[in-house]
PDB file of C-alpha atoms in Angstrom:
ATOM      1  CA  VAL A 174       0.000   0.000   0.000  1.00 85.00           C
ATOM      2  CA  THR A 175       2.831   2.358   0.857  1.00 89.00           C
ATOM      3  CA  SER A 176       4.494   1.563  -2.462  1.00 90.00           C
ATOM      4  CA  PHE A 177       1.294   2.391  -4.332  1.00 88.00           C
ATOM      5  CA  PHE A 178       0.905   5.701  -2.540  1.00 92.00           C
ATOM      6  CA  PHE A 179       4.501   6.728  -3.187  1.00 93.00           C
ATOM      7  CA  ILE A 180       4.419   5.642  -6.840  1.00 93.00           C
ATOM      8  CA  GLY A 181       1.345   7.815  -7.366  1.00 92.00           C
ATOM      9  CA  LEU A 182       2.799  10.700  -5.413  1.00 94.00           C
ATOM     10  CA  MET A 183       6.128  10.578  -7.250  1.00 94.00           C
ATOM     11  CA  SER A 184       4.344  10.466 -10.622  1.00 93.00           C
ATOM     12  CA  MET A 185       2.480  13.607  -9.688  1.00 94.00           C
ATOM     13  CA  MET A 186       5.662  15.330  -8.509  1.00 94.00           C
ATOM     14  CA  ILE A 187       7.519  14.985 -11.821  1.00 94.00           C
ATOM     15  CA  PRO A 188       6.012  18.173 -13.331  1.00 94.00           C
ATOM     16  CA  LEU A 189       6.988  20.058 -10.177  1.00 93.00           C
ATOM     17  CA  CYS A 190      10.697  19.304 -10.662  1.00 93.00           C
ATOM     18  CA  HIS A 191      12.318  22.383 -12.146  1.00 93.00           C
ATOM     19  CA  VAL A 192      15.879  21.291 -11.317  1.00 95.00           C
ATOM     20  CA  PHE A 193      17.535  18.177 -12.739  1.00 95.00           C
ATOM     21  CA  GLY A 194      18.621  17.048  -9.258  1.00 94.00           C
ATOM     22  CA  GLY A 195      14.999  17.109  -8.100  1.00 94.00           C
ATOM     23  CA  LEU A 196      13.970  14.956 -11.044  1.00 94.00           C
ATOM     24  CA  ILE A 197      16.718  12.460 -10.196  1.00 96.00           C
ATOM     25  CA  ALA A 198      15.527  12.286  -6.575  1.00 95.00           C
ATOM     26  CA  VAL A 199      11.907  11.748  -7.628  1.00 95.00           C
ATOM     27  CA  CYS A 200      12.920   9.041 -10.103  1.00 94.00           C
ATOM     28  CA  LEU A 201      15.090   7.290  -7.489  1.00 96.00           C
ATOM     29  CA  PHE A 202      12.220   7.160  -5.007  1.00 95.00           C
ATOM     30  CA  MET A 203       9.798   6.078  -7.708  1.00 93.00           C
ATOM     31  CA  GLY A 204      12.137   3.284  -8.777  1.00 94.00           C
ATOM     32  CA  LEU A 205      12.633   2.170  -5.186  1.00 95.00           C
ATOM     33  CA  PHE A 206       8.925   1.901  -4.484  1.00 94.00           C
ATOM     34  CA  ASP A 207       8.187   0.346  -7.869  1.00 91.00           C
ATOM     35  CA  GLY A 208      10.805  -2.313  -7.086  1.00 92.00           C
ATOM     36  CA  CYS A 209       9.138  -2.946  -3.726  1.00 91.00           C
ATOM     37  CA  PHE A 210       5.788  -3.365  -5.459  1.00 87.00           C
ATOM     38  CA  ILE A 211       7.154  -5.798  -8.040  1.00 87.00           C
ATOM     39  CA  CYS A 212       8.966  -7.838  -5.356  1.00 89.00           C
ATOM     40  CA  ILE A 213       5.863  -8.201  -3.213  1.00 87.00           C
ATOM     41  CA  MET A 214       3.571  -9.070  -6.147  1.00 85.00           C
ATOM     42  CA  ALA A 215       4.546 -12.774  -6.246  1.00 87.00           C
ATOM     43  CA  PRO A 216       4.063 -13.455  -2.513  1.00 88.00           C
ATOM     44  CA  ILE A 217       0.693 -11.717  -2.591  1.00 85.00           C
ATOM     45  CA  ALA A 218      -0.396 -13.764  -5.608  1.00 85.00           C
ATOM     46  CA  PHE A 219       0.780 -16.914  -3.812  1.00 86.00           C
ATOM     47  CA  GLU A 220      -1.243 -15.942  -0.740  1.00 84.00           C
ATOM     48  CA  LEU A 221      -4.395 -15.232  -2.746  1.00 82.00           C
ATOM     49  CA  VAL A 222      -4.521 -18.191  -5.149  1.00 87.00           C
ATOM     50  CA  GLY A 223      -2.189 -20.804  -3.663  1.00 84.00           C
ATOM     51  CA  ALA A 224       0.836 -22.615  -5.021  1.00 86.00           C
ATOM     52  CA  GLN A 225      -1.040 -24.390  -7.796  1.00 89.00           C
ATOM     53  CA  ASP A 226      -2.214 -21.260  -9.651  1.00 87.00           C
ATOM     54  CA  VAL A 227       0.458 -18.696  -8.732  1.00 89.00           C
ATOM     55  CA  SER A 228       2.122 -18.679 -12.154  1.00 89.00           C
ATOM     56  CA  GLN A 229      -1.204 -18.065 -13.871  1.00 91.00           C
ATOM     57  CA  ALA A 230      -2.037 -15.276 -11.400  1.00 89.00           C
ATOM     58  CA  ILE A 231       1.296 -13.524 -11.965  1.00 90.00           C
ATOM     59  CA  GLY A 232       0.861 -13.827 -15.733  1.00 91.00           C
ATOM     60  CA  PHE A 233      -2.635 -12.378 -15.445  1.00 91.00           C
ATOM     61  CA  LEU A 234      -1.347  -9.468 -13.330  1.00 87.00           C
ATOM     62  CA  LEU A 235       1.464  -8.692 -15.769  1.00 89.00           C
ATOM     63  CA  GLY A 236      -0.972  -8.946 -18.686  1.00 92.00           C
ATOM     64  CA  LEU A 237      -3.308  -6.462 -17.024  1.00 89.00           C
ATOM     65  CA  MET A 238      -0.390  -4.142 -16.267  1.00 88.00           C
ATOM     66  CA  SER A 239       0.632  -4.173 -19.940  1.00 92.00           C
ATOM     67  CA  ILE A 240      -2.617  -2.515 -21.064  1.00 92.00           C
ATOM     68  CA  PRO A 241      -2.073   0.901 -19.405  1.00 88.00           C
ATOM     69  CA  MET A 242       1.638   0.761 -20.188  1.00 89.00           C
ATOM     70  CA  THR A 243       0.826   0.335 -23.866  1.00 94.00           C
ATOM     71  CA  VAL A 244      -2.074   2.772 -24.079  1.00 93.00           C
ATOM     72  CA  GLY A 245      -0.672   5.418 -21.699  1.00 91.00           C
ATOM     73  CA  PRO A 246       2.076   6.972 -23.847  1.00 93.00           C
ATOM     74  CA  PRO A 247      -0.181   7.691 -26.858  1.00 95.00           C
ATOM     75  CA  ILE A 248      -2.788   9.220 -24.543  1.00 94.00           C
ATOM     76  CA  ALA A 249      -0.062  11.345 -22.908  1.00 94.00           C
ATOM     77  CA  GLY A 250       0.984  12.467 -26.393  1.00 94.00           C
ATOM     78  CA  LEU A 251      -2.593  13.427 -27.234  1.00 95.00           C
ATOM     79  CA  LEU A 252      -2.839  15.424 -24.021  1.00 94.00           C
ATOM     80  CA  ARG A 253       0.458  17.142 -24.871  1.00 94.00           C
ATOM     81  CA  ASP A 254      -0.810  18.014 -28.345  1.00 95.00           C
ATOM     82  CA  ARG A 255      -4.076  19.436 -26.983  1.00 95.00           C
ATOM     83  CA  LEU A 256      -2.786  21.196 -23.870  1.00 94.00           C
ATOM     84  CA  GLY A 257       0.807  21.987 -24.817  1.00 93.00           C
ATOM     85  CA  SER A 258       2.277  20.310 -21.733  1.00 92.00           C
ATOM     86  CA  TYR A 259       2.798  16.849 -20.278  1.00 93.00           C
ATOM     87  CA  ASP A 260       1.872  18.056 -16.773  1.00 93.00           C
ATOM     88  CA  VAL A 261      -1.740  16.820 -16.894  1.00 94.00           C
ATOM     89  CA  ALA A 262      -0.578  13.405 -18.133  1.00 94.00           C
ATOM     90  CA  PHE A 263       1.727  13.023 -15.112  1.00 94.00           C
ATOM     91  CA  TYR A 264      -0.987  14.180 -12.712  1.00 95.00           C
ATOM     92  CA  LEU A 265      -3.463  11.725 -14.225  1.00 93.00           C
ATOM     93  CA  ALA A 266      -0.857   8.936 -14.099  1.00 92.00           C
ATOM     94  CA  GLY A 267      -0.584   9.413 -10.351  1.00 92.00           C
ATOM     95  CA  VAL A 268      -4.301   9.094  -9.652  1.00 93.00           C
ATOM     96  CA  PRO A 269      -4.796   5.304 -10.208  1.00 90.00           C
ATOM     97  CA  PRO A 270      -2.027   4.236  -7.785  1.00 90.00           C
ATOM     98  CA  LEU A 271      -3.423   6.586  -5.146  1.00 93.00           C
ATOM     99  CA  ILE A 272      -6.928   5.175  -5.616  1.00 93.00           C
ATOM    100  CA  GLY A 273      -5.564   1.621  -5.627  1.00 88.00           C
ATOM    101  CA  GLY A 274      -3.662   2.273  -2.410  1.00 88.00           C
ATOM    102  CA  ALA A 275      -6.779   3.710  -0.785  1.00 90.00           C
ATOM    103  CA  ILE A 276      -8.788   0.642  -1.805  1.00 89.00           C
ATOM    104  CA  LEU A 277      -6.068  -1.675  -0.504  1.00 84.00           C
ATOM    105  CA  CYS A 278      -6.231   0.118   2.855  1.00 87.00           C
ATOM    106  CA  THR A 279      -9.825  -1.075   3.258  1.00 88.00           C
ATOM    107  CA  ILE A 280      -8.951  -4.782   2.873  1.00 82.00           C
ATOM    108  CA  PRO A 281      -8.112  -5.392   6.574  1.00 83.00           C
ATOM    109  CA  TRP A 282     -11.371  -3.719   7.575  1.00 87.00           C
ATOM    110  CA  VAL A 283     -13.393  -5.872   5.143  1.00 85.00           C
ATOM    111  CA  HIS A 284     -11.528  -9.006   6.250  1.00 81.00           C
ATOM    112  CA  GLU A 285     -12.238  -8.280   9.915  1.00 88.00           C
ATOM    113  CA  ARG A 286     -15.868  -7.624   9.133  1.00 88.00           C
ATOM    114  CA  GLN A 287     -16.171 -10.992   7.382  1.00 86.00           C
ATOM    115  CA  LYS A 288     -14.670 -12.709  10.426  1.00 86.00           C
ATOM    116  CA  LEU A 289     -17.267 -11.064  12.647  1.00 86.00           C
ATOM    117  CA  LYS A 290     -20.074 -12.263  10.359  1.00 87.00           C
ATOM    118  CA  GLU A 291     -18.760 -15.823  10.488  1.00 85.00           C
ATOM    119  CA  ARG A 292     -18.818 -15.778  14.293  1.00 80.00           C
TER     120      ARG A 292
END
């Protein structure tokens, strides 16, 4: 969840970097948290689907991740052509990880609520 929040936050901070050193710092933090997210993806998939289906789950996750990574750059280019700046594209790129992190924060609450219903 922390990785998601920081990935979204760092994406939104890229247009605010007016000095090359600031851009390097933002990219370093973004890479660090992206690496954390990728490293934890396999154990989470293992926990959710079990050992038998983990390879299929990871393949499904990577396949789903490929869609925005393929479609995103042309959309960013269209926004640049229309608005004259990539700033909006970076701000919009930061929104889904922030929303995803917020949704992931509710999982323990939902899990606890299900336990109470079972009792």
